[in-house]
Every structure is written in C-alpha cells, then in structure tokens.
Amino acid sequence: MIKFLDLQQINLRHKAELLAAFERVIDKGWFIQGKEVAAFEAEFATYCGTKHAIGVANGLDALSLILRAYKELGVLSDGDEVIVPANTFIASILAISANNLVPVLVEPAEDTFLFDAASIKACVTAKTKAVMPVHLYGQLCDMEPILLLAEEYGLKVIEDAAQAHGASYKGKKAGSFGDAAGFSFYPGKNLGALGDGGAVTTNNDRLATVIRALANYGSAVKYQNQYKGGNSRLDEVQAALLRVKLRHLEADTARRRNLAKRYLEGIHSTKIILPKMLREEGHVWHLFVVRTADRHALQQYLAQAGVQTQIHYPIPPHQQQAYAEWNHLSYPITEKIHREVLSLPMSPILSEVEIDQVIHLLNAY
Ligand SMILES: *Cc1c(COP(=O)(O)O)cnc(C)c1O
C-alpha cells in the first residue's frame, strides 16, 4: 500500500525531539503566550523573511484576522470586494465572507491552477479593495504583475500561503510578497503541527499590533479591551512542536522537489496531464496534482493497485450549499479543474521505489 500522506510516520521521524519539546513545556508549566510561541514567531518570521509572525489558532483565523484588522484600521469596510481565485480551498473565501466583505471569484489558468494579474484586472471594480492570491498546491502565484496591479488600483494584497511554506521566487519566500499573509499548520500541511495552528506574517507594525490584540479578546494590555476581539492563539505546546518541525522543513521540501521531479520526468501517459510549473524553482509541492478526463476510473485503477490518491477539491466553492447564492453561476475552468484533478501520493517520506511504482502504474494505464 502506498499511502497518500502518512502523518504517523512523518512525525515519528522526530519523536525524540518532539517529546523533548513537549517535556520543556510541561516542565515549565506555562501554556499560553509564553516563550515557545515568542521563539517560534521569531524563527518563522526569519524563515519567511518578514518583520512579524503572529501565531494564531489556525489558517482560517490567520486570513480572517488580517481582514478584520484592516477593518479596525479603517482600510476595509463592510461590502468591499476582495478578489480571490474561484478554485481555492473554501477557507480563503470563508475568511472574506465572515468579515462582511464580498468575495469576487476569478478563474485560474487551467495548467497552473493559479490566477494571474490579467484575470484579476478584468474583475476590479470601484469597490475592490483587496486581492487574495492563493499559492495553491505549493506554487507561488506570479506575484510581480499582481503587486504592480495592486499598486495601480490601491489594493491590499493578502497571500493565502497555507499550502506554500517556503515557496520562493528570486530568494523571496511566500508570505513576504504581499501586505500580509495567512499560514496554516494543520497537520497535513508542509509545516504541520500535531494539532491546529496558524500564523500571520507581515512587515506592517500597526497591522501586527491590531492582529495580536484581536486574537486575544481585542486586548493588548491585560483586562483592557480595545476591540471586540476573539480568542485565536497558538499555544505553547504546538509552538514548541512547530519549532522542531521548522528545523526540518527545508530538508523535507528538498525531498518533495526530488520526488516531484521524478513524477514529472517519469509520467508519459497521454491520458494524464501533468501540473505546469510557472518557473523552474520555488515550488514546494504541497500536493502533486494531475488532471485526467476520467478521474474516477484512474482513481479506482490506482486504488486497486494499492495506491492512495485524494481529490483537492471535489466541489468548487461556488457550487457549495454554503454559497447557495452563487450556485447559478458558471466558472467553466474552475469546474473543469474540480472534475479532473487527482492528487498523487506526495510526502517527504515516500521512497523513490514507491514513486517509481506509481509512475509505472500510470504509464501502464
Ligand atoms: C488549509 C488551508 C486553509 C485553512 O487552514 P486551517 O488551518 O485548516 O484553518 C486556508 N487556505 C488554504 C488554501 C488551505 O489549504
């Protein structure tokens, strides 16, 4: 059996280090907003190349808190439009609608799964105030033209970097391009906690201060509440564990890149469309997503041969019941992508032999 993602084995590699980190926290007896979170925030900010990293409870909160902070700062108001790809994971869109902002869905390119500046530009209106590039599957959007466009129209750029820890372009990492970025440390992400976790990165001091307060009951000084905030904090245990995982992230990413290269060079089946890389470097291969006309048949064929695959994602956001108001809309590229995508096994613990087995099966299909 070739597993899609074996979280047990992924974390067992670091069992001794993780236990030592946990022991540090339990011995100290301090569980919320302590030295582990502060240290992880400093280390993650350095890793991303940003001035601030703010630990929060999860990736959805990270995105939502950025938007909420911009509302508190008077930059965004109810009803403002935020442009977001139509083919993203639902959380990107939930963060926007949770803040009484209007998600405007934009079609991606079929081959890279990413939207671009030209398609964003076509959707800009007088109400557009922000754009949320999603570095889907671990590949950075083409940020230079998007940043130029944002500057031209005065839009805030909020990166959804939940799948793109360490993805880079000309030495700059995901989370350092826009005004702010949201990261997720959900266990299955490239940098995964042993539970939920997330972070916001930004170079903006004021934004960072407001987000910190909003995530802590709207309070910067204990028992003084400046905002009607919430509770969205990364805890000491997850921070301590994430510090261990962060030390191994670059090695894991290098491994993912090797395996992706093997897939790209090895798969020759005319029935399978390989993912297109926007550029030679920088992709962190959170997922290796191929397309095929008859996905169900391919998935069944691989399953019978003992290869687990997944679908990211089976239903596009505009066809979800939660967004019934969009159900009549048509986004043909997005719909085609959701019909055809299949995620092959991808993780830093897969062996070359296992990847070659998958390649062999696909070429024989
Ligand atoms: C995982 C994910 C999120 C949400 O992160 P959680 O930690 O699960 O809340 C947001 N956007 C994208 C693109 C994701 O993949």
Short mmCIF file of C-alpha atoms and ligand atoms in Angstrom, two decimals:
data_model
loop_
_atom_site.label_atom_id
_atom_site.label_comp_id
_atom_site.label_asym_id
_atom_site.label_seq_id
_atom_site.Cartn_x
_atom_site.Cartn_y
_atom_site.Cartn_z
CA MET A 1 0.00 0.00 0.00
CA ILE A 2 1.38 3.40 -0.96
CA LYS A 3 -0.21 5.94 1.33
CA PHE A 4 -1.21 9.37 0.15
CA LEU A 5 0.22 11.01 3.28
CA ASP A 6 1.40 9.02 6.28
CA LEU A 7 1.23 11.53 9.13
CA GLN A 8 2.15 8.90 11.70
CA GLN A 9 5.46 8.09 10.02
CA ILE A 10 6.14 11.72 9.13
CA ASN A 11 6.03 12.72 12.80
CA LEU A 12 7.61 9.56 14.22
CA ARG A 13 10.83 10.55 12.43
CA HIS A 14 11.14 13.33 15.02
CA LYS A 15 9.64 11.53 18.02
CA ALA A 16 12.58 12.11 20.37
CA GLU A 17 12.84 15.81 19.50
CA LEU A 18 9.07 16.31 19.76
CA LEU A 19 8.94 14.59 23.15
CA ALA A 20 11.81 16.75 24.39
CA ALA A 21 9.96 19.87 23.25
CA PHE A 22 6.78 18.75 24.97
CA GLU A 23 8.74 17.98 28.12
CA ARG A 24 10.19 21.50 28.09
CA VAL A 25 6.66 22.94 28.11
CA ILE A 26 5.25 20.64 30.78
CA ASP A 27 8.29 21.19 32.99
CA LYS A 28 7.96 24.92 32.69
CA GLY A 29 4.20 24.86 33.34
CA TRP A 30 3.37 27.84 31.10
CA PHE A 31 0.88 27.04 28.32
CA ILE A 32 -0.42 30.19 26.64
CA GLN A 33 1.54 33.16 25.25
CA GLY A 34 4.93 32.23 26.60
CA LYS A 35 8.49 31.83 25.41
CA GLU A 36 7.84 28.96 22.96
CA VAL A 37 5.32 30.98 20.97
CA ALA A 38 7.58 34.04 21.01
CA ALA A 39 10.55 31.94 19.87
CA PHE A 40 8.56 30.20 17.14
CA GLU A 41 7.20 33.53 15.91
CA ALA A 42 10.73 34.95 15.68
CA GLU A 43 12.03 31.84 13.92
CA PHE A 44 9.14 31.66 11.48
CA ALA A 45 9.39 35.38 10.66
CA THR A 46 13.10 34.94 9.96
CA TYR A 47 12.35 31.90 7.82
CA CYS A 48 9.75 33.81 5.76
CA GLY A 49 11.81 37.00 5.63
CA THR A 50 9.22 39.20 7.32
CA LYS A 51 9.38 41.54 10.28
CA HIS A 52 6.49 39.88 12.13
CA ALA A 53 4.95 36.46 12.51
CA ILE A 54 1.93 36.17 14.79
CA GLY A 55 0.89 32.73 15.96
CA VAL A 56 -2.86 32.13 15.78
CA ALA A 57 -5.20 29.17 16.21
CA ASN A 58 -5.43 28.04 12.56
CA GLY A 59 -5.08 29.13 8.95
CA LEU A 60 -8.65 30.29 8.52
CA ASP A 61 -8.28 32.59 11.53
CA ALA A 62 -4.98 33.90 10.16
CA LEU A 63 -6.70 35.08 6.97
CA SER A 64 -9.79 36.28 8.77
CA LEU A 65 -7.81 38.26 11.35
CA ILE A 66 -5.89 40.11 8.63
CA LEU A 67 -9.16 41.26 7.06
CA ARG A 68 -10.69 42.08 10.43
CA ALA A 69 -7.62 44.14 11.39
CA TYR A 70 -7.88 46.10 8.14
CA LYS A 71 -11.49 46.84 9.05
CA GLU A 72 -10.48 48.07 12.51
CA LEU A 73 -7.84 50.25 10.86
CA GLY A 74 -10.46 51.73 8.51
CA VAL A 75 -8.80 50.31 5.40
CA LEU A 76 -11.66 47.91 4.62
CA SER A 77 -15.39 48.34 5.28
CA ASP A 78 -18.49 46.16 5.02
CA GLY A 79 -19.34 45.36 1.40
CA ASP A 80 -15.85 45.94 -0.02
CA GLU A 81 -14.81 43.44 -2.64
CA VAL A 82 -11.90 41.04 -2.24
CA ILE A 83 -10.73 39.20 -5.34
CA VAL A 84 -9.92 35.52 -4.76
CA PRO A 85 -9.42 32.53 -7.05
CA ALA A 86 -12.61 30.54 -7.76
CA ASN A 87 -10.74 27.22 -7.36
CA THR A 88 -9.33 27.69 -3.87
CA PHE A 89 -9.96 25.71 -0.69
CA ILE A 90 -13.15 27.09 0.87
CA ALA A 91 -11.32 28.66 3.84
CA SER A 92 -9.91 31.51 1.70
CA ILE A 93 -13.46 32.50 0.82
CA LEU A 94 -14.93 31.89 4.28
CA ALA A 95 -12.40 34.36 5.73
CA ILE A 96 -13.72 37.04 3.38
CA SER A 97 -17.43 36.45 3.90
CA ALA A 98 -17.00 36.10 7.68
CA ASN A 99 -15.92 39.75 7.69
CA ASN A 100 -18.94 41.05 5.73
CA LEU A 101 -16.71 41.54 2.72
CA VAL A 102 -17.66 40.34 -0.76
CA PRO A 103 -15.56 37.56 -2.33
CA VAL A 104 -15.20 38.09 -6.09
CA LEU A 105 -14.27 34.81 -7.74
CA VAL A 106 -11.74 34.77 -10.54
CA GLU A 107 -10.98 31.86 -12.86
CA PRO A 108 -7.48 30.34 -12.72
CA ALA A 109 -5.34 29.13 -15.59
CA GLU A 110 -6.12 25.51 -16.35
CA ASP A 111 -2.49 24.36 -16.48
CA THR A 112 -1.02 26.04 -13.37
CA PHE A 113 -4.24 26.16 -11.28
CA LEU A 114 -3.32 29.79 -10.39
CA PHE A 115 -4.98 33.07 -11.32
CA ASP A 116 -2.96 35.92 -12.81
CA ALA A 117 -2.84 39.72 -12.96
CA ALA A 118 -4.76 39.93 -16.25
CA SER A 119 -7.73 37.94 -14.97
CA ILE A 120 -7.71 39.86 -11.69
CA LYS A 121 -7.66 43.17 -13.55
CA ALA A 122 -10.77 42.22 -15.51
CA CYS A 123 -12.68 41.91 -12.21
CA VAL A 124 -11.56 45.10 -10.49
CA THR A 125 -14.44 47.50 -9.72
CA ALA A 126 -14.69 50.71 -7.71
CA LYS A 127 -15.49 48.53 -4.68
CA THR A 128 -12.42 46.30 -4.97
CA LYS A 129 -10.13 46.89 -2.03
CA ALA A 130 -8.01 43.75 -1.76
CA VAL A 131 -6.82 40.69 -3.62
CA MET A 132 -6.02 37.31 -2.10
CA PRO A 133 -3.53 35.30 -4.15
CA VAL A 134 -3.64 31.63 -3.12
CA HIS A 135 -0.36 29.79 -3.68
CA LEU A 136 -2.30 26.64 -4.43
CA TYR A 137 -0.64 23.23 -4.11
CA GLY A 138 2.64 24.93 -3.08
CA GLN A 139 3.31 27.08 -6.14
CA LEU A 140 3.64 30.85 -5.83
CA CYS A 141 1.31 32.92 -7.95
CA ASP A 142 3.08 35.20 -10.41
CA MET A 143 3.41 37.92 -7.79
CA GLU A 144 5.31 40.69 -9.60
CA PRO A 145 2.47 41.64 -12.00
CA ILE A 146 -0.11 41.13 -9.24
CA LEU A 147 1.77 43.54 -6.95
CA LEU A 148 2.05 46.11 -9.76
CA LEU A 149 -1.67 45.84 -10.43
CA ALA A 150 -2.44 46.17 -6.72
CA GLU A 151 -0.32 49.28 -6.54
CA GLU A 152 -2.05 50.77 -9.58
CA TYR A 153 -5.53 50.24 -8.07
CA GLY A 154 -4.59 50.73 -4.41
CA LEU A 155 -5.47 47.16 -3.40
CA LYS A 156 -4.19 45.34 -0.31
CA VAL A 157 -2.52 42.04 -1.14
CA ILE A 158 -3.24 39.23 1.30
CA GLU A 159 -1.46 35.99 0.46
CA ASP A 160 -3.10 32.70 1.33
CA ALA A 161 0.14 30.81 1.96
CA ALA A 162 -1.49 27.88 3.77
CA GLN A 163 -0.06 25.43 1.22
CA ALA A 164 3.18 27.23 0.44
CA HIS A 165 5.57 27.34 3.43
CA GLY A 166 8.96 28.14 1.96
CA ALA A 167 7.81 28.52 -1.66
CA SER A 168 10.15 31.08 -3.19
CA TYR A 169 10.90 33.36 -6.10
CA LYS A 170 14.24 35.14 -6.54
CA GLY A 171 15.09 34.27 -2.93
CA LYS A 172 11.88 35.77 -1.52
CA LYS A 173 9.57 33.43 0.32
CA ALA A 174 5.79 33.02 0.38
CA GLY A 175 4.30 35.32 2.97
CA SER A 176 6.74 38.14 2.27
CA PHE A 177 5.30 39.45 -1.02
CA GLY A 178 2.00 40.98 -0.02
CA ASP A 179 0.87 43.31 2.78
CA ALA A 180 0.20 40.27 4.96
CA ALA A 181 -0.15 36.51 4.63
CA GLY A 182 -2.01 33.70 6.34
CA PHE A 183 -0.34 30.34 7.04
CA SER A 184 -1.86 27.11 8.31
CA PHE A 185 -0.05 24.49 10.40
CA TYR A 186 -2.82 21.91 10.04
CA PRO A 187 -1.08 18.52 10.45
CA GLY A 188 -1.15 17.70 6.73
CA LYS A 189 0.43 20.98 5.60
CA ASN A 190 4.13 21.12 4.66
CA LEU A 191 4.83 22.62 8.09
CA GLY A 192 2.33 20.76 10.21
CA ALA A 193 1.67 20.91 13.95
CA LEU A 194 0.35 17.97 15.97
CA GLY A 195 -3.00 19.70 16.05
CA ASP A 196 -4.28 23.02 14.76
CA GLY A 197 -2.17 26.13 14.33
CA GLY A 198 -1.66 29.12 12.08
CA ALA A 199 0.28 32.34 11.65
CA VAL A 200 0.08 35.75 10.04
CA THR A 201 3.22 37.25 8.54
CA THR A 202 3.59 40.96 7.76
CA ASN A 203 6.08 43.82 7.75
CA ASN A 204 3.42 46.26 8.95
CA ASP A 205 3.85 47.13 12.66
CA ARG A 206 0.36 48.57 13.15
CA LEU A 207 -1.35 45.68 11.43
CA ALA A 208 0.65 43.23 13.57
CA THR A 209 -0.33 45.03 16.77
CA VAL A 210 -4.03 45.03 15.87
CA ILE A 211 -3.97 41.34 14.87
CA ARG A 212 -2.28 40.40 18.15
CA ALA A 213 -4.96 42.25 20.08
CA LEU A 214 -7.85 40.84 18.00
CA ALA A 215 -6.58 37.30 18.59
CA ASN A 216 -6.52 37.94 22.34
CA TYR A 217 -10.04 39.25 23.13
CA GLY A 218 -9.22 42.57 21.49
CA SER A 219 -6.77 43.27 24.27
CA ALA A 220 -3.15 44.41 24.13
CA VAL A 221 -2.96 45.15 27.84
CA LYS A 222 -4.48 42.58 30.19
CA TYR A 223 -8.13 43.34 31.06
CA GLN A 224 -8.19 46.39 28.79
CA ASN A 225 -10.21 45.70 25.65
CA GLN A 226 -9.75 47.93 22.67
CA TYR A 227 -11.67 45.79 20.15
CA LYS A 228 -14.48 43.24 20.22
CA GLY A 229 -11.90 40.56 19.63
CA GLY A 230 -11.86 36.80 19.79
CA ASN A 231 -9.61 34.08 21.07
CA SER A 232 -7.29 32.71 18.42
CA ARG A 233 -3.90 31.89 19.88
CA LEU A 234 -1.21 29.40 19.04
CA ASP A 235 -0.44 27.51 22.25
CA GLU A 236 2.94 26.76 23.82
CA VAL A 237 2.79 23.03 23.09
CA GLN A 238 2.08 23.46 19.37
CA ALA A 239 4.68 26.26 19.14
CA ALA A 240 7.33 24.05 20.77
CA LEU A 241 6.49 21.20 18.38
CA LEU A 242 6.46 23.54 15.38
CA ARG A 243 9.95 24.77 16.29
CA VAL A 244 11.14 21.17 15.87
CA LYS A 245 9.26 20.74 12.60
CA LEU A 246 10.53 24.06 11.22
CA ARG A 247 14.12 22.86 11.64
CA HIS A 248 13.34 20.02 9.21
CA LEU A 249 11.22 21.92 6.73
CA GLU A 250 13.94 22.75 4.20
CA ALA A 251 15.12 19.12 4.05
CA ASP A 252 11.51 17.96 3.63
CA THR A 253 10.95 20.49 0.85
CA ALA A 254 14.09 19.36 -0.97
CA ARG A 255 12.79 15.81 -0.75
CA ARG A 256 9.36 16.82 -2.13
CA ARG A 257 11.10 18.57 -5.03
CA ASN A 258 13.11 15.45 -5.89
CA LEU A 259 10.01 13.29 -5.87
CA ALA A 260 8.02 15.81 -7.95
CA LYS A 261 10.85 15.92 -10.49
CA ARG A 262 10.74 12.14 -10.66
CA TYR A 263 7.00 12.21 -11.35
CA LEU A 264 7.40 14.96 -13.97
CA GLU A 265 10.16 13.14 -15.81
CA GLY A 266 8.69 9.69 -15.44
CA ILE A 267 4.99 10.03 -16.28
CA HIS A 268 4.42 9.72 -20.02
CA SER A 269 0.81 8.56 -20.24
CA THR A 270 -1.14 10.59 -22.79
CA LYS A 271 -4.20 10.22 -20.56
CA ILE A 272 -2.60 12.24 -17.78
CA ILE A 273 -1.92 15.96 -17.79
CA LEU A 274 0.97 16.96 -15.56
CA PRO A 275 0.96 20.13 -13.44
CA LYS A 276 2.69 23.07 -15.10
CA MET A 277 5.39 24.92 -13.21
CA LEU A 278 5.34 28.68 -13.68
CA ARG A 279 9.12 28.72 -13.26
CA GLU A 280 11.97 26.29 -12.70
CA GLU A 281 12.34 26.87 -8.97
CA GLY A 282 10.48 27.62 -5.82
CA HIS A 283 7.55 25.17 -5.92
CA VAL A 284 7.22 23.33 -2.59
CA TRP A 285 4.87 20.59 -3.87
CA HIS A 286 2.38 20.54 -1.02
CA LEU A 287 0.38 18.46 -3.47
CA PHE A 288 1.24 16.82 -6.78
CA VAL A 289 -1.95 17.27 -8.77
CA VAL A 290 -2.53 15.75 -12.21
CA ARG A 291 -5.58 16.02 -14.43
CA THR A 292 -7.33 13.29 -16.36
CA ALA A 293 -10.60 13.10 -18.27
CA ASP A 294 -11.99 10.09 -16.42
CA ARG A 295 -10.79 10.71 -12.89
CA HIS A 296 -12.99 8.12 -11.25
CA ALA A 297 -11.57 5.36 -13.44
CA LEU A 298 -7.97 6.41 -12.76
CA GLN A 299 -8.54 6.68 -9.03
CA GLN A 300 -10.15 3.21 -8.95
CA TYR A 301 -7.32 1.74 -11.01
CA LEU A 302 -4.69 3.14 -8.64
CA ALA A 303 -6.66 2.10 -5.55
CA GLN A 304 -6.88 -1.49 -6.84
CA ALA A 305 -3.10 -1.44 -7.20
CA GLY A 306 -2.73 -0.21 -3.61
CA VAL A 307 -2.04 3.47 -4.33
CA GLN A 308 -3.99 6.02 -2.30
CA THR A 309 -4.96 9.28 -4.00
CA GLN A 310 -7.11 12.25 -3.00
CA ILE A 311 -9.08 15.00 -4.68
CA HIS A 312 -8.31 18.66 -3.92
CA TYR A 313 -11.12 19.56 -4.20
CA PRO A 314 -14.21 17.69 -5.41
CA ILE A 315 -16.72 20.59 -5.29
CA PRO A 316 -15.83 24.19 -6.21
CA PRO A 317 -16.82 26.84 -3.65
CA HIS A 318 -19.46 28.40 -5.93
CA GLN A 319 -21.29 25.06 -6.10
CA GLN A 320 -21.32 24.53 -2.34
CA GLN A 321 -24.56 24.68 -0.40
CA ALA A 322 -22.95 27.24 1.91
CA TYR A 323 -22.78 29.63 -1.05
CA ALA A 324 -26.23 28.91 -2.48
CA GLU A 325 -26.32 32.48 -3.83
CA TRP A 326 -23.55 31.51 -6.28
CA ASN A 327 -24.91 28.12 -7.33
CA HIS A 328 -26.36 29.53 -10.56
CA LEU A 329 -23.01 31.00 -11.63
CA SER A 330 -20.71 29.26 -14.05
CA TYR A 331 -16.92 29.17 -13.84
CA PRO A 332 -16.05 26.68 -16.59
CA ILE A 333 -12.30 26.43 -15.98
CA THR A 334 -12.77 26.01 -12.24
CA GLU A 335 -15.47 23.40 -12.81
CA LYS A 336 -13.26 21.50 -15.26
CA ILE A 337 -10.37 21.55 -12.78
CA HIS A 338 -12.57 20.26 -9.97
CA ARG A 339 -13.85 17.48 -12.28
CA GLU A 340 -10.41 16.37 -13.44
CA VAL A 341 -7.87 16.82 -10.64
CA LEU A 342 -6.31 13.92 -8.78
CA SER A 343 -3.59 14.29 -6.13
CA LEU A 344 -0.92 11.58 -6.30
CA PRO A 345 0.95 10.42 -3.18
CA MET A 346 3.35 13.17 -2.09
CA SER A 347 5.26 13.48 1.15
CA PRO A 348 8.87 13.69 2.31
CA ILE A 349 8.84 10.08 3.50
CA LEU A 350 7.94 8.39 0.21
CA SER A 351 10.79 6.45 -1.36
CA GLU A 352 12.00 6.62 -4.96
CA VAL A 353 10.88 3.00 -5.30
CA GLU A 354 7.34 3.94 -4.29
CA ILE A 355 7.24 6.91 -6.67
CA ASP A 356 8.54 4.66 -9.46
CA GLN A 357 5.75 2.18 -8.73
CA VAL A 358 3.16 4.94 -9.13
CA ILE A 359 4.85 6.13 -12.32
CA HIS A 360 4.91 2.59 -13.70
CA LEU A 361 1.21 2.12 -12.94
CA LEU A 362 0.32 5.43 -14.58
CA ASN A 363 2.34 4.67 -17.72
CA ALA A 364 0.65 1.27 -17.97
CA TYR A 365 -2.82 2.81 -17.56
C1 LIG B 1 -5.58 24.60 4.89
C2 LIG B 1 -5.94 25.83 4.17
C3 LIG B 1 -6.54 26.92 4.82
C4 LIG B 1 -7.07 26.86 6.22
O1 LIG B 1 -6.16 26.46 7.19
P1 LIG B 1 -6.72 25.75 8.52
O2 LIG B 1 -5.52 25.75 9.41
O3 LIG B 1 -7.17 24.39 8.14
O4 LIG B 1 -7.81 26.61 9.05
C5 LIG B 1 -6.74 28.06 4.09
N1 LIG B 1 -6.42 28.15 2.79
C6 LIG B 1 -5.87 27.12 2.13
C7 LIG B 1 -5.52 27.29 0.68
C8 LIG B 1 -5.62 25.91 2.78
O5 LIG B 1 -5.10 24.90 2.11
#
